[in-house]
PDB file of C-alpha atoms in Angstrom:
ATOM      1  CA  UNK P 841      -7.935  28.028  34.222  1.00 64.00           C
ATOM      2  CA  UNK P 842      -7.148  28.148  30.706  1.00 61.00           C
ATOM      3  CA  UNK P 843      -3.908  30.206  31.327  1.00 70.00           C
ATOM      4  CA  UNK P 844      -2.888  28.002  34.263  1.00 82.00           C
ATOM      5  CA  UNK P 845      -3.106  24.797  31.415  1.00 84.00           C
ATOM      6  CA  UNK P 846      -0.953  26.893  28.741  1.00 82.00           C
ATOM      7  CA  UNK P 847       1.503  28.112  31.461  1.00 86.00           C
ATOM      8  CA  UNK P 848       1.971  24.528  32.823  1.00 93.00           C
ATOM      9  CA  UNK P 849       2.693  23.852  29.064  1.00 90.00           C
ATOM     10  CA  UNK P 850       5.242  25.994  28.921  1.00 89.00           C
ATOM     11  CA  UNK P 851       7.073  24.794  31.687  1.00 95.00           C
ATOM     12  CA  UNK P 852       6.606  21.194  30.660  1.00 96.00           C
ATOM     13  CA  UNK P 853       7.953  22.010  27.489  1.00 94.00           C
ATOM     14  CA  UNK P 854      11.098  24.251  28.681  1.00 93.00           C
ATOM     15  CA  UNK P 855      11.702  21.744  31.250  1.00 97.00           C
ATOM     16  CA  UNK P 856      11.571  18.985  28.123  1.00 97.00           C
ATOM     17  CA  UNK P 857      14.117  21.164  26.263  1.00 95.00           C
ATOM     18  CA  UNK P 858      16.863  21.447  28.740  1.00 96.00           C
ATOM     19  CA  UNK P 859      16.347  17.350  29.329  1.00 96.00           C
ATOM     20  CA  UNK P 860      16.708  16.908  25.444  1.00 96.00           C
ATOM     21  CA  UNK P 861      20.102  19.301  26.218  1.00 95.00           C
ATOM     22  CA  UNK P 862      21.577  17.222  29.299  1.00 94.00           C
ATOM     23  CA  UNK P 863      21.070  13.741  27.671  1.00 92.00           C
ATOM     24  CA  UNK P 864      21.865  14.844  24.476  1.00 89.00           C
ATOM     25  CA  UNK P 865      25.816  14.613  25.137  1.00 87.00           C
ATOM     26  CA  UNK P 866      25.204  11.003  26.498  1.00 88.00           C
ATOM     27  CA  UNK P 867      22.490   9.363  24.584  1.00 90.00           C
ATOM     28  CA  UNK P 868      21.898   9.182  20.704  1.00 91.00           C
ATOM     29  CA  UNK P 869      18.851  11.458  18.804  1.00 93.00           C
ATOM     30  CA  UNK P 870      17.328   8.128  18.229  1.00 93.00           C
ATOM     31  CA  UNK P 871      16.859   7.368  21.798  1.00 94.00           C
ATOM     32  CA  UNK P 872      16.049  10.635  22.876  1.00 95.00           C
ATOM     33  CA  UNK P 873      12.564  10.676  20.383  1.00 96.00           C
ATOM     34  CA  UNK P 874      11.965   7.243  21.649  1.00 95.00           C
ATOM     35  CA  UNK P 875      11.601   7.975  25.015  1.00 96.00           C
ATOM     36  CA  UNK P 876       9.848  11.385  23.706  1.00 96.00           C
ATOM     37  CA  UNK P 877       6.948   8.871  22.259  1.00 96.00           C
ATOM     38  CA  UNK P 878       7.268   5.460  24.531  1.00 96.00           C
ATOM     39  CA  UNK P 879       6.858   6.968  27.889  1.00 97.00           C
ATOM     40  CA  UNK P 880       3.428   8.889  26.897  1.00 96.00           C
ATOM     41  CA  UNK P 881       2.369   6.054  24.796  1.00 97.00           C
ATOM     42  CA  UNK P 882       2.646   3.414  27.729  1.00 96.00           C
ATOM     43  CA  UNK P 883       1.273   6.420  30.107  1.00 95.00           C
ATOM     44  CA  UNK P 884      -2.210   7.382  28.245  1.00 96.00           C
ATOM     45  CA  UNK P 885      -2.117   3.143  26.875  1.00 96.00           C
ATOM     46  CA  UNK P 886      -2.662   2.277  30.816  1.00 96.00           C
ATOM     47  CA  UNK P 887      -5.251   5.155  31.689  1.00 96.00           C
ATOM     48  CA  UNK P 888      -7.456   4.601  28.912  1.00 96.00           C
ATOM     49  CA  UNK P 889      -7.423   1.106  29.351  1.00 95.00           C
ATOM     50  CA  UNK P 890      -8.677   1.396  33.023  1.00 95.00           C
ATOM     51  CA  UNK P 891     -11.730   4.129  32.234  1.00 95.00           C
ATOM     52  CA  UNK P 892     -12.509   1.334  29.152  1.00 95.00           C
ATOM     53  CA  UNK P 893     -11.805   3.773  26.595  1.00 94.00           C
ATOM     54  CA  UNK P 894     -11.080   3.000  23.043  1.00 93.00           C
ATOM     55  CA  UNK P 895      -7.735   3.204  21.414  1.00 94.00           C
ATOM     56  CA  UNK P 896      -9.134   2.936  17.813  1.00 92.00           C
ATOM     57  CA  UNK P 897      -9.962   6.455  15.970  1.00 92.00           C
ATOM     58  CA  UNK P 898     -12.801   6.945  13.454  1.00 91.00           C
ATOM     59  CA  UNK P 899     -10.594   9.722  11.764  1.00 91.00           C
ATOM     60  CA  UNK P 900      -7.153   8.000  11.365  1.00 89.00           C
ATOM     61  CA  UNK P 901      -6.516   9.492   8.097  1.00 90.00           C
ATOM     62  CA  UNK P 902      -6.571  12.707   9.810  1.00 89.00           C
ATOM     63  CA  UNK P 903      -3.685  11.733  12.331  1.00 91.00           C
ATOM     64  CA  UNK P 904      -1.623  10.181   9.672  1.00 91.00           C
ATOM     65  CA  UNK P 905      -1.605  13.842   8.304  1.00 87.00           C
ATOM     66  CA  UNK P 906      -0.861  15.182  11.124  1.00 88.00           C
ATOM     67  CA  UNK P 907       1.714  13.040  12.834  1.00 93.00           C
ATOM     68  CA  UNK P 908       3.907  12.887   9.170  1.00 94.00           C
ATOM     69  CA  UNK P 909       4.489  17.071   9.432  1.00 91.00           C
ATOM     70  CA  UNK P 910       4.513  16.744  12.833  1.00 91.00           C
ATOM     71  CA  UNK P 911       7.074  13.821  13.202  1.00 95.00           C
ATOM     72  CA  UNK P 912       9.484  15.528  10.871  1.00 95.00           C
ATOM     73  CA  UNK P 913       9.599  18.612  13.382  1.00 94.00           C
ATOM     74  CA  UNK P 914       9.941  16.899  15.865  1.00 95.00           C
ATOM     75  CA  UNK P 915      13.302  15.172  14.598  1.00 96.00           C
ATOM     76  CA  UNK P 916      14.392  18.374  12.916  1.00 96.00           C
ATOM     77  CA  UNK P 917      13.613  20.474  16.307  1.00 95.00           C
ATOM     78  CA  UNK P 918      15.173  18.031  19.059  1.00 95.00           C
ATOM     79  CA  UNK P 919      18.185  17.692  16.572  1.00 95.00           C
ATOM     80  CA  UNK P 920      18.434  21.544  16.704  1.00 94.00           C
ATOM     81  CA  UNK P 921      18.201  21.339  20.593  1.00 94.00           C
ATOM     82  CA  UNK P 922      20.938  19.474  20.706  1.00 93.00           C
ATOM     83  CA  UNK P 923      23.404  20.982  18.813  1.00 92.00           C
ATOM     84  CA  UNK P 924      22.155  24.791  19.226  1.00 90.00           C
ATOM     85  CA  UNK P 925      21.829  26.969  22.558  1.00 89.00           C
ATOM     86  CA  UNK P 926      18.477  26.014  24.589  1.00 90.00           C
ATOM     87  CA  UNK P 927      17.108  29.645  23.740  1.00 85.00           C
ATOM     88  CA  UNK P 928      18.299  29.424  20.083  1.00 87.00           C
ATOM     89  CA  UNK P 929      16.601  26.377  19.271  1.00 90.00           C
ATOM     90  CA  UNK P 930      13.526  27.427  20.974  1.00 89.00           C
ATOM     91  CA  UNK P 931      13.031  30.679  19.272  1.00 86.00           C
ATOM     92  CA  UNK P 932      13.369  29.071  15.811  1.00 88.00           C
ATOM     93  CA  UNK P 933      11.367  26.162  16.590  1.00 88.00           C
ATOM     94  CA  UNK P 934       8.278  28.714  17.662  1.00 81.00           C
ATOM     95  CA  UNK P 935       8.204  30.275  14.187  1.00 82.00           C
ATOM     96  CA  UNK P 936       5.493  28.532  13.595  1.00 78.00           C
ATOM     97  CA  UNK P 937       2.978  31.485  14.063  1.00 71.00           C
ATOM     98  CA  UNK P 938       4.975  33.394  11.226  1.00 75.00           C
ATOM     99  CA  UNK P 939       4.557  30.491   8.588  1.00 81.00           C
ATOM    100  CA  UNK P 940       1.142  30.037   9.266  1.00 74.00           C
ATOM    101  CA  UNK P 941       0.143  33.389   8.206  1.00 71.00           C
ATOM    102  CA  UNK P 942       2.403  32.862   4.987  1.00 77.00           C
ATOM    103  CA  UNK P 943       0.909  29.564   4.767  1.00 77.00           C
ATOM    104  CA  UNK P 944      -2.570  30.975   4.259  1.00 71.00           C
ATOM    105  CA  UNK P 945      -1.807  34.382   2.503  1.00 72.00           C
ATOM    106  CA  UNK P 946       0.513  32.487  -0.163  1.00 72.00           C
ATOM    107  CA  UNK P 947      -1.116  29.126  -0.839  1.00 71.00           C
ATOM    108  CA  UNK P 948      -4.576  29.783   0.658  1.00 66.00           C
ATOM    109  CA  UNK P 949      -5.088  33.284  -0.852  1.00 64.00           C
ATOM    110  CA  UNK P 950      -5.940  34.793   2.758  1.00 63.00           C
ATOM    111  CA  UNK P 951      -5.832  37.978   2.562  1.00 61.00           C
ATOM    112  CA  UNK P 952      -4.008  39.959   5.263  1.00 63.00           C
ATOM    113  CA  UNK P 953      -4.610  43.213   7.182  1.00 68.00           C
ATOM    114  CA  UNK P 954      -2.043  45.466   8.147  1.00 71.00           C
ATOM    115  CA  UNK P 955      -1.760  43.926  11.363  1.00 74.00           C
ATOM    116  CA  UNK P 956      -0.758  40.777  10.275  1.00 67.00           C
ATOM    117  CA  UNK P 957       1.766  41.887   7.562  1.00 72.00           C
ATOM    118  CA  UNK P 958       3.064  43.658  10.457  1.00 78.00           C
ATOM    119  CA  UNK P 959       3.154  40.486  12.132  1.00 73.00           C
ATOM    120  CA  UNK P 960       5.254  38.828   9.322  1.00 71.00           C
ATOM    121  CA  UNK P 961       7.820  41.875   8.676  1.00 78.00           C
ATOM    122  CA  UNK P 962       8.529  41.912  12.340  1.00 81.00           C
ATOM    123  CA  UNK P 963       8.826  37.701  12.730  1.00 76.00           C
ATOM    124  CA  UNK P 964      11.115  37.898   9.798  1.00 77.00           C
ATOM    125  CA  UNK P 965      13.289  40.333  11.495  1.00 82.00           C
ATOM    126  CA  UNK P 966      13.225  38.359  14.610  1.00 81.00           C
ATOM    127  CA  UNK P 967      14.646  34.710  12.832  1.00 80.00           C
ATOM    128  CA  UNK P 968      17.590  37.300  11.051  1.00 79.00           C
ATOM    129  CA  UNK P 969      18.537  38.542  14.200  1.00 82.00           C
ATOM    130  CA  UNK P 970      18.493  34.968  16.015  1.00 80.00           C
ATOM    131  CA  UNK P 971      20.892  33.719  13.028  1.00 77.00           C
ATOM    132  CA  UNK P 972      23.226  35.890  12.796  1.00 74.00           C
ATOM    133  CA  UNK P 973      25.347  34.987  16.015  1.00 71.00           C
ATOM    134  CA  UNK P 974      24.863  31.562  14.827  1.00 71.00           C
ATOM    135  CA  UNK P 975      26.096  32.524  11.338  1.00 64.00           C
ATOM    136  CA  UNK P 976      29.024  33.598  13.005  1.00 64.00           C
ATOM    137  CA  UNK P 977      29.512  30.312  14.929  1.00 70.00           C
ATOM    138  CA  UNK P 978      29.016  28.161  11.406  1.00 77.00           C
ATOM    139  CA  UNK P 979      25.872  26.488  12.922  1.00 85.00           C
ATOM    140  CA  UNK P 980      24.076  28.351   9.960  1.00 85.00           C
ATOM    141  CA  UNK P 981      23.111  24.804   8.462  1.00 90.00           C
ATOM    142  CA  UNK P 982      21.740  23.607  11.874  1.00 91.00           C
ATOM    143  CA  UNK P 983      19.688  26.776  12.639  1.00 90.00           C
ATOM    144  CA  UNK P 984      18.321  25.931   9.141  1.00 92.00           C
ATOM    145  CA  UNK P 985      17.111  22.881  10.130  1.00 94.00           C
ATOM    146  CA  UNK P 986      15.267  24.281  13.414  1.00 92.00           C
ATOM    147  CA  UNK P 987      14.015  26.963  11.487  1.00 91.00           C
ATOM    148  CA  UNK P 988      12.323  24.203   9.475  1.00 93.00           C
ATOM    149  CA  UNK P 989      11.139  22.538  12.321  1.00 93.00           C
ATOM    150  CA  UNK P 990       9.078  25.859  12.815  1.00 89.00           C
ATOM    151  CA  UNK P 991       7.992  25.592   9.054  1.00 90.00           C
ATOM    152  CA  UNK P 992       6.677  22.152   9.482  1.00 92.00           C
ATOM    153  CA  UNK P 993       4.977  22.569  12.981  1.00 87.00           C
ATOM    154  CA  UNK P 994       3.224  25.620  11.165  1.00 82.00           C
ATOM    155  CA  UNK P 995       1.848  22.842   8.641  1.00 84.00           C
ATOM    156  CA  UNK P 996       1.210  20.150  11.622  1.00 83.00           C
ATOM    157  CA  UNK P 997      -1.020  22.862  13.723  1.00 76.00           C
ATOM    158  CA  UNK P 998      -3.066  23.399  10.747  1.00 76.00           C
ATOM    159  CA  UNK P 999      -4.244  19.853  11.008  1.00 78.00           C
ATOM    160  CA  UNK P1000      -4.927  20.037  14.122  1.00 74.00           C
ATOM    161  CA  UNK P1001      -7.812  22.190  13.791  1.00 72.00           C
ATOM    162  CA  UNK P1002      -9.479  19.354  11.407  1.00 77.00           C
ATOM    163  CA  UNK P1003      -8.850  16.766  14.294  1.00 82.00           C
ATOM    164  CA  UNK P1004     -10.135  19.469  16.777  1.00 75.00           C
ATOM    165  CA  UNK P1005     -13.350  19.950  14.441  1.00 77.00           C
ATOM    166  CA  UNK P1006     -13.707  15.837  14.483  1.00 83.00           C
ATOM    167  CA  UNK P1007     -13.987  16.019  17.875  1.00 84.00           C
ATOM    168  CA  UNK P1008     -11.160  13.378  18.413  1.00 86.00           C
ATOM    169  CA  UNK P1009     -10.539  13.565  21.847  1.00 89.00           C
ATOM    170  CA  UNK P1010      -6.922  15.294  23.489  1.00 84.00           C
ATOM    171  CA  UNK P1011      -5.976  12.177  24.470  1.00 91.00           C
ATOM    172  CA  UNK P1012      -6.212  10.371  21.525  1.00 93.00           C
ATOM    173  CA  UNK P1013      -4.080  12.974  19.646  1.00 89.00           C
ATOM    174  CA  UNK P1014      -1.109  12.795  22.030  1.00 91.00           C
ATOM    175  CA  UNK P1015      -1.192   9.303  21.982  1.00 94.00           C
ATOM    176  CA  UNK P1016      -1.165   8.527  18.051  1.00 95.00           C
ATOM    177  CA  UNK P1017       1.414  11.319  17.722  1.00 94.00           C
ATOM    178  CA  UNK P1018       3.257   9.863  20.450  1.00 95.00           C
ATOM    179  CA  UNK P1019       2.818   6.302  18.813  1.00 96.00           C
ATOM    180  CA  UNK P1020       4.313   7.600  15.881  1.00 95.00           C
ATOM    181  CA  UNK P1021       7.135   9.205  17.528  1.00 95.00           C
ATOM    182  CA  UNK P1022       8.179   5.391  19.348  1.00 96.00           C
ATOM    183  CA  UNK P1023       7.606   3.978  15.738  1.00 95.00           C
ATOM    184  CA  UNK P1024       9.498   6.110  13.794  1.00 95.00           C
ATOM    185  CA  UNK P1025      12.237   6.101  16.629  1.00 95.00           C
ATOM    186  CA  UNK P1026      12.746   2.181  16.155  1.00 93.00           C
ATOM    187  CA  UNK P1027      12.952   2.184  12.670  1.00 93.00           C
ATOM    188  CA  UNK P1028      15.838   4.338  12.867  1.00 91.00           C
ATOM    189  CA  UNK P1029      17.574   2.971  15.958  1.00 91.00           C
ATOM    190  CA  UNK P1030      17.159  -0.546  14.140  1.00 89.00           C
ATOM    191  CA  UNK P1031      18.768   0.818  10.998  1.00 86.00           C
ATOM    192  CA  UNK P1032      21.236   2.688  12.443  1.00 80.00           C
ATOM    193  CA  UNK P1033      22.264   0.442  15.646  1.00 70.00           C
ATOM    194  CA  UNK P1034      22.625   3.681  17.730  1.00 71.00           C
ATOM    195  CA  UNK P1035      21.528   2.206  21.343  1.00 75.00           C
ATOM    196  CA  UNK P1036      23.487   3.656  23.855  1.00 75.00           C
ATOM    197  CA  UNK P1037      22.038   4.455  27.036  1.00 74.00           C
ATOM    198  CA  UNK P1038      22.147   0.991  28.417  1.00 68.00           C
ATOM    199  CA  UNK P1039      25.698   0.578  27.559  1.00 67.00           C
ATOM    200  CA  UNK P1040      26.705   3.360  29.018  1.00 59.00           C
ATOM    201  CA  UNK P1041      28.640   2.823  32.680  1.00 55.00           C
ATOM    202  CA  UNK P1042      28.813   4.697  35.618  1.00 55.00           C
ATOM    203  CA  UNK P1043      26.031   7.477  36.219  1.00 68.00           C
ATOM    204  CA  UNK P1044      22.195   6.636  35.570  1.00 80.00           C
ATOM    205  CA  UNK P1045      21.838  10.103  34.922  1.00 87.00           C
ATOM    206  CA  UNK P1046      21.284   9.806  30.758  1.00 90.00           C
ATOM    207  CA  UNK P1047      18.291   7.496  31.944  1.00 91.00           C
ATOM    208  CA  UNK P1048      16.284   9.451  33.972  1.00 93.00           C
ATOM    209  CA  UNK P1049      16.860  12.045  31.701  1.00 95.00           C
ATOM    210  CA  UNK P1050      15.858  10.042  28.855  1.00 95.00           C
ATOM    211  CA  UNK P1051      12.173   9.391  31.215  1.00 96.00           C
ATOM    212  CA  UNK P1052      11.927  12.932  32.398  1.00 97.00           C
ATOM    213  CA  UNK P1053      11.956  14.653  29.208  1.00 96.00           C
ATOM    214  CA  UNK P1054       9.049  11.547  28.061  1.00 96.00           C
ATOM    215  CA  UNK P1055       7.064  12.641  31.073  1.00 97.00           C
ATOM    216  CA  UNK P1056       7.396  16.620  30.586  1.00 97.00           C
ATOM    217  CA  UNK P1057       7.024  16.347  26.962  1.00 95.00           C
ATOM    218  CA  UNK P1058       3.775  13.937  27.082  1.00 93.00           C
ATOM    219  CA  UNK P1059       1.883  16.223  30.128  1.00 94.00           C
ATOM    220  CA  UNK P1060       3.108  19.469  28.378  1.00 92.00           C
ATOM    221  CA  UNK P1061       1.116  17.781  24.963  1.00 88.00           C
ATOM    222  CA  UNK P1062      -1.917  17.276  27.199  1.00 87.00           C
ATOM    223  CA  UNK P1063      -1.392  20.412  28.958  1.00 87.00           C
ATOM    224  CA  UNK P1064      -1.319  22.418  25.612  1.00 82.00           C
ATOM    225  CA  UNK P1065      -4.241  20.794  23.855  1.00 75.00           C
ATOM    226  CA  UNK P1066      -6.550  21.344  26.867  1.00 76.00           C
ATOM    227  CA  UNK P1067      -5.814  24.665  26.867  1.00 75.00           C
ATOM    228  CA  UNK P1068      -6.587  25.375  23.025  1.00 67.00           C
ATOM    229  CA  UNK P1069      -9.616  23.583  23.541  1.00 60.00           C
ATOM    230  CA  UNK P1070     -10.752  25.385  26.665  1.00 58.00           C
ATOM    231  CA  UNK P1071     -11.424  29.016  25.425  1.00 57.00           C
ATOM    232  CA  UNK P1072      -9.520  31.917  23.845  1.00 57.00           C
ATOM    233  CA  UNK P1073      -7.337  30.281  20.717  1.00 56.00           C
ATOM    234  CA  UNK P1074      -5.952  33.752  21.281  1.00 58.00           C
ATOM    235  CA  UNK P1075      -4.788  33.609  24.507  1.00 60.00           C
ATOM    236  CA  UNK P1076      -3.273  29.984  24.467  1.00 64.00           C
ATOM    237  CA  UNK P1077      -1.264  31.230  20.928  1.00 65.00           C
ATOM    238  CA  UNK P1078      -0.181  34.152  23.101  1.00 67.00           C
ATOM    239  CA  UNK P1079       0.827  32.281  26.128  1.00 73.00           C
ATOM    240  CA  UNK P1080       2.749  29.781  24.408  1.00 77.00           C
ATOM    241  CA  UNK P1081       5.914  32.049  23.978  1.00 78.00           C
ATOM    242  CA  UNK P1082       6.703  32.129  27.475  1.00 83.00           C
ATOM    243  CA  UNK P1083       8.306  29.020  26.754  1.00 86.00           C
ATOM    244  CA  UNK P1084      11.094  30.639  24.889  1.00 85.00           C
ATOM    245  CA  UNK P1085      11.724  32.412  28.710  1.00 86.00           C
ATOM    246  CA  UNK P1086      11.704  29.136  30.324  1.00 89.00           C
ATOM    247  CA  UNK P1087      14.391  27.902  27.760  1.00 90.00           C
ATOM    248  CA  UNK P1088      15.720  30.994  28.199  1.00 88.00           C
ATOM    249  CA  UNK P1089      16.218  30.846  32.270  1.00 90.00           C
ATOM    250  CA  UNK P1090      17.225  27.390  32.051  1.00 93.00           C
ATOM    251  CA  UNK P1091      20.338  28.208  29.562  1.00 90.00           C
ATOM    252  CA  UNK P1092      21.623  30.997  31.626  1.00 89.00           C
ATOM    253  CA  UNK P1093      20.745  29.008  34.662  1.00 92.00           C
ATOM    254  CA  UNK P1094      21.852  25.696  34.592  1.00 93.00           C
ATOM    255  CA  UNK P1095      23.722  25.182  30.501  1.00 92.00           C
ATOM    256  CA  UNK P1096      25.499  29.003  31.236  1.00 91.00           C
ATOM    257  CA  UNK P1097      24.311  29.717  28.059  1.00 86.00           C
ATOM    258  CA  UNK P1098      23.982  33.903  27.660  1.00 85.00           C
ATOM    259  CA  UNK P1099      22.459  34.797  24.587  1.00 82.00           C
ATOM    260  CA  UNK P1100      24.066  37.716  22.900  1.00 83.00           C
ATOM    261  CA  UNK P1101      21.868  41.411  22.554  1.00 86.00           C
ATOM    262  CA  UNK P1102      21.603  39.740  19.330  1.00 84.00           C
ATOM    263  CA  UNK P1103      19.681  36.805  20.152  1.00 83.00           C
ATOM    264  CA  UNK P1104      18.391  38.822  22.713  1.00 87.00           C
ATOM    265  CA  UNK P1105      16.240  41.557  20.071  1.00 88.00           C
ATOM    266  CA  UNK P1106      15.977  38.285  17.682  1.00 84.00           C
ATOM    267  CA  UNK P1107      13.781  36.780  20.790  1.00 84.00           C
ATOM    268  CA  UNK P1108      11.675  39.848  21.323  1.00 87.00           C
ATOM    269  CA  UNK P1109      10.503  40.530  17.937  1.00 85.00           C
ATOM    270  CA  UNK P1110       9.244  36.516  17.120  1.00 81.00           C
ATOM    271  CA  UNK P1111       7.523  36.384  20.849  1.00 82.00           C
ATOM    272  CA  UNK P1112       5.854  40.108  19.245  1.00 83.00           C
ATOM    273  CA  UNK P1113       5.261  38.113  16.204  1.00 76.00           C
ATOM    274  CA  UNK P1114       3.400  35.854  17.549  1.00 72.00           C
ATOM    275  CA  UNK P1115       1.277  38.002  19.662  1.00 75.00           C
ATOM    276  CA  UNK P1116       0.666  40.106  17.125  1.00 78.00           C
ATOM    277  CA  UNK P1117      -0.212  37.686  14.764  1.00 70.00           C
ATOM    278  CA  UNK P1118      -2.639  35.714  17.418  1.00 68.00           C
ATOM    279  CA  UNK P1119      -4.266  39.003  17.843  1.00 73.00           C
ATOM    280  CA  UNK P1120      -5.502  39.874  14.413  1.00 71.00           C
ATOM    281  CA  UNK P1121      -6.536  36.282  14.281  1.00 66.00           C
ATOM    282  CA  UNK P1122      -8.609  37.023  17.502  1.00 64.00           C
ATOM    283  CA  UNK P1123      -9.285  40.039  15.774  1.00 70.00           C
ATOM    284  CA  UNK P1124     -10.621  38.664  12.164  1.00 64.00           C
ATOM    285  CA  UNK P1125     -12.914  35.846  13.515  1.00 62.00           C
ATOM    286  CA  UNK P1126     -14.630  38.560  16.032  1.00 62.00           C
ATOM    287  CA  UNK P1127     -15.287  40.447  12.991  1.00 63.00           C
ATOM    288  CA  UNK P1128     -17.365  37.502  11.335  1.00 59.00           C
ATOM    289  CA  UNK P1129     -19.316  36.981  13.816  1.00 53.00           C
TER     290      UNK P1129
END
């Protein structure tokens, strides 16, 4: 069951991605990270209200952590998606696993088996190879900026584990980081006066766009977190990647969007990466125990 929860994450999330793409040439960023917070928000707002659960956390200070690296992703990732290919953006945004491991060798003092410095030889190989048709395109500065959303997710899933070990429940995480997302989103459509789906004529596409990529975005959330919390941290951390295929289908399939042999080694070696480094992590807590 815990496979079936990651893989339905993965599709929720590669189906989010190519929504992000389609409204993206219609709507402002603004408006899509809105509806990437307000649809959840009003979603899990209505079901916990009707099982009479409580909205208020004991561990706030924990989400505020959280939701700031995890907000700033968020805006640097979607931004990527929109100006990058679907599988380009995808790749660099699930870096993550990569500056985790540098996170804790580097700043944490971890020290790191040959497994795992494999890991991070062959994840840096993979983002050079993803740039370089990109280089080539001058989108260098906008690959940057999805590479960082990678950087900071790497950051944002490290506090997770501290809300995981509060026991603050899935739902309550999606919905605060959602929450922060509609906030956030406000602010700068208020500042910035960029509004424009509902002055837009003709085709109510951009709309239901706007409150698919919500809904896929908000289950795929809930989809992801069960799964982390339902057995092998391994496994889920493995699974994720297949996301990047998703993204990958739907840019041939529907944006006509084929990666070069590039991109296509690039992919490869940060979805080995990341399986490689989930594995010694499997691998290290086994040999605690």
């Amino acid at each position: 069951m815990q496979a079936l929860w990651m893989l339905m994450a993965c599709l929720c999330f590669g189906t989010m991605g190519l929504m992000i793409k389609l409204a993206g040439t219609h709507v402002t960023l603004g408006e899509i990270v809105l509806f990437r917070g307000a649809v959840p928000v009003v979603g899990i707002t209505i079901w916990a209200l009707i099982q009479g659960l409580s909205l208020k956390s004991p561990v706030a200070m924990l989400h505020l952590r959280r939701n700031i690296a995890g907000i700033i992703a968020m805006w640097c990732g979607f931004y990527a998606t929109t100006q990058l290919p679907l599988a380009t953006a995808t790749t660099l945004m699930y870096t993550s696993p990569l500056f985790i491991a540098l996170i804790l060798w580097l700043w944490f003092g971890q020290s790191r088996n040959w497994l795992e410095q494999l890991a991070i030889a062959i994840g840096f190989g993979g983002v050079v190879a993803v740039l370089q048709p990109v280089i080539a395109s001058d989108q260098l500065s906008t690959a940057l900026i999805g590479l960082g959303a990678g950087a900071v997710s790497a950051i944002a899933y490290l506090q997770l584990k501290s809300l995981g070990q509060a026991k603050e429940p899935e739902w309550r995480t999606v919905l605060y980081f959602a929450g922060t997302a509609t906030v956030t989103s406000l602010l700068y459509l208020l500042g910035f006066g960029e509004f424009a789906v509902f002055s837009s004529t003709g085709s109510g596409w951009p709309l239901l766009w706007l409150l698919a990529l919500g809904f896929f975005g908000g289950a795929g959330n809930l989809a992801l977190t069960r799964s982390f919390g339902s057995g092998s941290t391994w496994l889920s951390a493995a699974l994720q990647y297949c996301t990047i295929l998703v993204s990958t289908f739907y840019g041939i399939t529907v944006l006509g969007d084929i990666p070069s042999s590039t991109t296509w080694i690039g992919v490869l070696l940060i979805i080995a990466c990341g399986g490689i480094s989930s594995y010694a992590t499997h691998k290290r807590k086994l040999s605690k125990v």
